[in-house]
Structures are given as structure tokens and as C-alpha cells.
Amino acid sequence: MNTTPTPTYPRAVLFDLLTALLDSWTVWNAAAGSAEKGRAWRARYLQLTYGCGAYEPYEDLVRQAARDTGLQPSAPNALEARWDELPPWDGARELLRALRPHCKLAVVTNCSRGLGTRAAARMGVDWDVVVTSEEAGFYKPDPRPYRMALERLGVEAEDAAFVAGSGYDMFGTAAVGLRTFWHNRVGLGLPAGAKEPEIQAATLEPALPWLQSFHAAPAAPR
């Protein structure tokens, strides 16, 4: 007798792009000149995007964050020049290939339309939907980018999952009702007041079994 459980995938899986699937940290650090400077720059940029709500040009916020952290104007130019070198995290492409036959796949990213499209192409998958903050008119964690992706997919929140790269995503996914896996690669702290994700891991490896048992009883947060 075959006792292997039948997979119960969600209808769609939505992904943060620049942190959950792509190692943008490496490219930011290289553009800044060091890991320390890159992290400070990146932290300030995240403060600006997550704090401004309504969309302001992404490239302008990146430049402002560079100024605020004492970087030269050449740093944002170097970042954009290396944008098409953004490397996928280990296991990211394999996860997408495994999900492709079973689920619709979407990106929800805090980015401009042009840079978001270029970054999404790094994954080598035919996305069903790519939503950028420029198109949605708001930066995550405002609920509107997530909802736009769900509407374009034609899927209800309870039939979809989200793979986050930042703890701030938990504010948005909680508001929309998306069960969330947090790929916390660099060990970030959960922001104050954010809901715990259903699963948090330093790699993407646990994501596939979680998604394969999506419509089984939900796991307790851990």
C-alpha cells in the first residue's frame, strides 16, 4: 500500500524577489565598497521604502539612502550597473521549477517596473504575474501590492501562500490573510508588532514540503 501523502499545493505562491529569491545583499555590498557600508545603506533604504507607503521613485529612494549613509553618488550607479548580476539564492530556481507544474507563480516586489522586471528574469521561470510597487502605487507592506497580485492571478488569499524575505512583509501578509514562509537568510529580527510567520528558516529547503502540505492542518508558528 502506498502511504505517501497526496500533495495539497496552494493554487498560487507569491514571492518577495530581492531578498527571498535573490541575493541582493552581495551586489549592494559590492556597490557600497564593503559589507558594513552595504548593510547600512540597505537598512536605510528599507526604512525609506517601508516607511513612505505611497510610491516614490525607487531609484530616488536608493540614492537618498546612499546620501543618508555617507556613500558617494557612484554607489547607486554601480548598483544599477550590476543589477543583471543579482544571483539567486541556493535552491531558489529548484523550488520554482518544482512548483511550476502545480501552482501559479507571482512576484510582489518593492521596486520600479523596469528594475523589477529585470530582476524577475534572473529566476529563469515564466511568471504568471509580476507586481512592482510602481505598478501598485504603494510600497509593501501596504496591502495593495499583495492584493493586486492576487487579483491578477484570480486567486483568493486563503488559496495562496507568500514566501517573504523581510520581516516587514509580515505586516502586509497578515492584513491580506496570506499564510507566510519567511526565508530569513541573514538572520534579521522580526519587527516590533509584526505577526510571526507560519515558518521561518535560513534556507529555502523547508518551503517545498510546507507548500506540498498546504491544505493539510496549518503548522503552528515556529
Coordinates of C-alpha atoms in Angstrom, one line a residue:
M1 CA 0.0 0.0 0.0
N2 CA 1.2 3.5 -0.9
T3 CA 1.3 5.6 2.3
T4 CA 2.8 8.7 0.7
P5 CA 0.5 11.7 1.4
T6 CA -1.0 13.3 -1.7
P7 CA 0.4 16.8 -2.1
T8 CA -2.1 19.6 -1.4
Y9 CA -0.4 22.6 -3.0
P10 CA -1.9 26.2 -2.9
R11 CA -3.3 27.5 -6.1
A12 CA -0.6 30.2 -6.2
V13 CA 2.6 31.1 -4.5
L14 CA 3.7 34.7 -4.3
F15 CA 7.3 35.7 -3.6
D16 CA 9.3 38.6 -2.4
L17 CA 12.0 38.9 -5.0
L18 CA 15.0 40.9 -3.9
T19 CA 15.6 39.2 -0.6
A20 CA 13.6 35.9 -0.6
L21 CA 14.8 34.7 -4.0
L22 CA 17.8 36.8 -5.0
D23 CA 21.0 37.5 -3.0
S24 CA 20.8 41.3 -3.5
W25 CA 22.9 41.7 -0.3
T26 CA 26.1 40.7 -2.2
V27 CA 25.5 43.2 -5.0
W28 CA 24.6 46.1 -2.7
N29 CA 27.7 45.4 -0.6
A30 CA 29.9 45.4 -3.7
A31 CA 28.4 48.7 -4.9
A32 CA 28.9 50.2 -1.5
G33 CA 32.6 49.1 -1.2
S34 CA 32.2 46.9 1.9
A35 CA 29.7 44.7 3.7
E36 CA 29.4 47.2 6.6
K37 CA 28.6 50.1 4.3
G38 CA 26.3 47.9 2.2
R39 CA 24.3 46.8 5.2
A40 CA 23.9 50.4 6.5
W41 CA 22.8 51.6 3.0
R42 CA 20.4 48.7 2.6
A43 CA 18.9 49.3 6.1
R44 CA 18.3 52.9 5.4
Y45 CA 16.8 52.1 2.0
L46 CA 14.4 49.6 3.7
Q47 CA 13.4 52.3 6.2
L48 CA 12.6 54.6 3.4
T49 CA 10.6 52.2 1.3
Y50 CA 8.7 50.6 4.1
G51 CA 8.0 54.0 5.7
C52 CA 6.8 56.0 2.7
G53 CA 3.7 54.0 1.8
A54 CA 2.6 55.7 -1.5
Y55 CA 5.1 55.1 -4.3
E56 CA 8.0 57.4 -4.8
P57 CA 10.5 56.6 -7.5
Y58 CA 12.5 53.6 -6.3
E59 CA 15.8 54.8 -7.8
D60 CA 15.4 58.1 -5.9
L61 CA 15.0 56.3 -2.6
V62 CA 18.1 54.2 -3.3
R63 CA 20.1 57.4 -4.0
Q64 CA 18.7 59.1 -0.9
A65 CA 19.6 56.2 1.3
A66 CA 23.2 56.3 -0.2
R67 CA 23.4 60.0 0.7
D68 CA 22.0 59.4 4.2
T69 CA 24.6 56.8 4.9
G70 CA 27.6 58.8 3.6
L71 CA 28.2 56.9 0.3
Q72 CA 29.5 58.5 -2.9
P73 CA 27.0 59.2 -5.8
S74 CA 28.8 56.4 -7.7
A75 CA 27.4 53.7 -5.4
P76 CA 23.8 53.8 -6.8
N77 CA 25.1 53.9 -10.3
A78 CA 27.3 50.8 -9.6
L79 CA 24.3 49.0 -8.1
E80 CA 22.2 49.6 -11.2
A81 CA 25.1 48.6 -13.5
R82 CA 25.3 45.3 -11.7
W83 CA 21.5 44.7 -11.5
D84 CA 21.6 41.9 -14.1
E85 CA 24.1 40.1 -12.0
L86 CA 21.8 39.5 -9.0
P87 CA 22.4 35.9 -8.0
P88 CA 19.6 33.6 -7.0
W89 CA 19.9 32.0 -3.5
D90 CA 20.8 28.4 -3.4
G91 CA 17.7 26.3 -4.1
A92 CA 15.6 29.2 -5.4
R93 CA 15.4 28.1 -9.0
E94 CA 14.9 24.5 -8.0
L95 CA 12.0 25.5 -5.8
L96 CA 10.3 27.4 -8.6
R97 CA 10.8 24.5 -11.1
A98 CA 9.3 22.1 -8.6
L99 CA 6.2 24.4 -8.1
R100 CA 5.7 25.4 -11.7
P101 CA 3.6 22.3 -12.7
H102 CA 1.3 22.7 -9.6
C103 CA 0.9 26.4 -8.8
K104 CA 0.6 29.8 -10.3
L105 CA 3.7 31.8 -9.5
A106 CA 3.9 35.6 -8.8
V107 CA 6.4 38.2 -7.6
V108 CA 5.4 41.1 -5.3
T109 CA 8.4 43.4 -5.0
N110 CA 9.3 46.8 -3.8
C111 CA 10.9 48.0 -6.9
S112 CA 10.4 50.1 -10.1
R113 CA 8.7 48.4 -13.0
G114 CA 11.9 48.3 -15.1
L115 CA 14.3 47.0 -12.4
G116 CA 11.6 44.6 -11.1
T117 CA 11.2 43.1 -14.5
R118 CA 14.9 42.7 -15.0
A119 CA 15.4 41.1 -11.5
A120 CA 12.4 38.7 -12.0
A121 CA 14.0 37.5 -15.3
R122 CA 17.1 36.3 -13.3
M123 CA 15.0 33.4 -11.9
G124 CA 14.5 31.7 -15.3
V125 CA 10.8 31.0 -14.8
D126 CA 7.7 32.2 -16.7
W127 CA 6.0 34.2 -14.0
D128 CA 2.2 34.3 -14.2
V129 CA 2.3 37.8 -12.5
V130 CA 5.0 40.3 -11.6
V131 CA 3.7 43.2 -9.4
T132 CA 6.1 46.1 -8.6
S133 CA 5.4 48.8 -6.1
E134 CA 5.5 51.3 -9.0
E135 CA 2.5 49.5 -10.7
A136 CA 0.6 49.1 -7.4
G137 CA 1.2 52.7 -6.4
F138 CA 2.4 51.7 -2.9
Y139 CA 5.3 50.0 -1.3
K140 CA 4.9 46.9 0.8
P141 CA 3.9 46.2 3.5
D142 CA 0.8 48.2 2.3
P143 CA -1.7 45.5 1.5
R144 CA -2.4 46.9 -2.1
P145 CA 0.6 45.3 -3.9
Y146 CA -0.3 41.8 -2.5
R147 CA -3.9 42.3 -3.4
M148 CA -3.1 43.4 -6.9
A149 CA -1.1 40.2 -7.4
L150 CA -4.0 38.0 -6.1
E151 CA -6.5 39.8 -8.3
R152 CA -4.3 39.4 -11.4
L153 CA -3.9 35.7 -10.5
G154 CA -7.6 35.3 -9.9
V155 CA -6.9 33.5 -6.6
E156 CA -8.3 34.2 -3.1
A157 CA -5.8 34.8 -0.3
E158 CA -6.8 31.6 1.5
D159 CA -5.7 29.6 -1.6
A160 CA -2.3 31.3 -1.8
A161 CA 1.0 31.4 0.1
F162 CA 3.7 34.0 0.4
V163 CA 7.4 33.5 0.6
A164 CA 8.9 36.6 2.3
G165 CA 12.4 37.9 2.5
S166 CA 11.9 40.6 5.1
G167 CA 10.1 40.6 8.4
Y168 CA 8.2 43.7 7.3
D169 CA 6.3 41.6 4.8
M170 CA 4.5 40.0 7.8
F171 CA 2.5 43.2 8.3
G172 CA 1.2 43.1 4.7
T173 CA 0.5 39.4 4.6
A174 CA -1.3 39.4 7.9
A175 CA -3.5 42.2 6.6
V176 CA -4.3 40.3 3.5
G177 CA -4.6 36.9 5.1
L178 CA -1.7 35.2 3.3
R179 CA 0.0 32.3 5.1
T180 CA 3.7 33.1 5.1
F181 CA 7.1 31.4 4.9
W182 CA 9.9 33.7 5.9
H183 CA 13.2 32.9 4.2
N184 CA 15.3 34.8 6.7
R185 CA 18.7 34.1 5.1
V186 CA 20.7 36.7 7.1
G187 CA 19.0 36.3 10.5
L188 CA 17.1 39.5 10.7
G189 CA 14.9 40.3 13.7
L190 CA 11.1 40.3 13.4
P191 CA 10.0 44.0 13.5
A192 CA 8.1 45.0 16.6
G193 CA 4.4 44.3 16.2
A194 CA 4.7 42.0 13.2
K195 CA 2.9 38.7 13.2
E196 CA 5.1 35.6 13.4
P197 CA 5.3 33.8 10.1
E198 CA 4.0 30.2 9.9
I199 CA 7.5 29.0 9.2
Q200 CA 10.9 30.8 9.4
A201 CA 14.1 29.3 8.0
A202 CA 17.6 30.3 7.0
T203 CA 17.2 28.4 3.7
L204 CA 14.5 27.7 1.2
E205 CA 14.7 23.9 1.7
P206 CA 11.7 23.7 4.1
A207 CA 9.5 25.7 1.7
L208 CA 8.6 22.9 -0.7
P209 CA 7.3 20.4 1.9
W210 CA 5.4 23.2 3.6
L211 CA 3.7 24.1 0.3
Q212 CA 3.1 20.4 -0.6
S213 CA 1.0 20.0 2.6
F214 CA -0.6 23.5 2.3
H215 CA -4.2 22.4 2.6
A216 CA -3.4 20.0 5.5
A217 CA -3.8 21.3 9.0
P218 CA -1.7 24.5 9.3
A219 CA 1.5 24.2 11.2
A220 CA 2.0 26.1 14.5
P221 CA 4.4 29.1 14.1
R222 CA 8.0 28.2 14.8

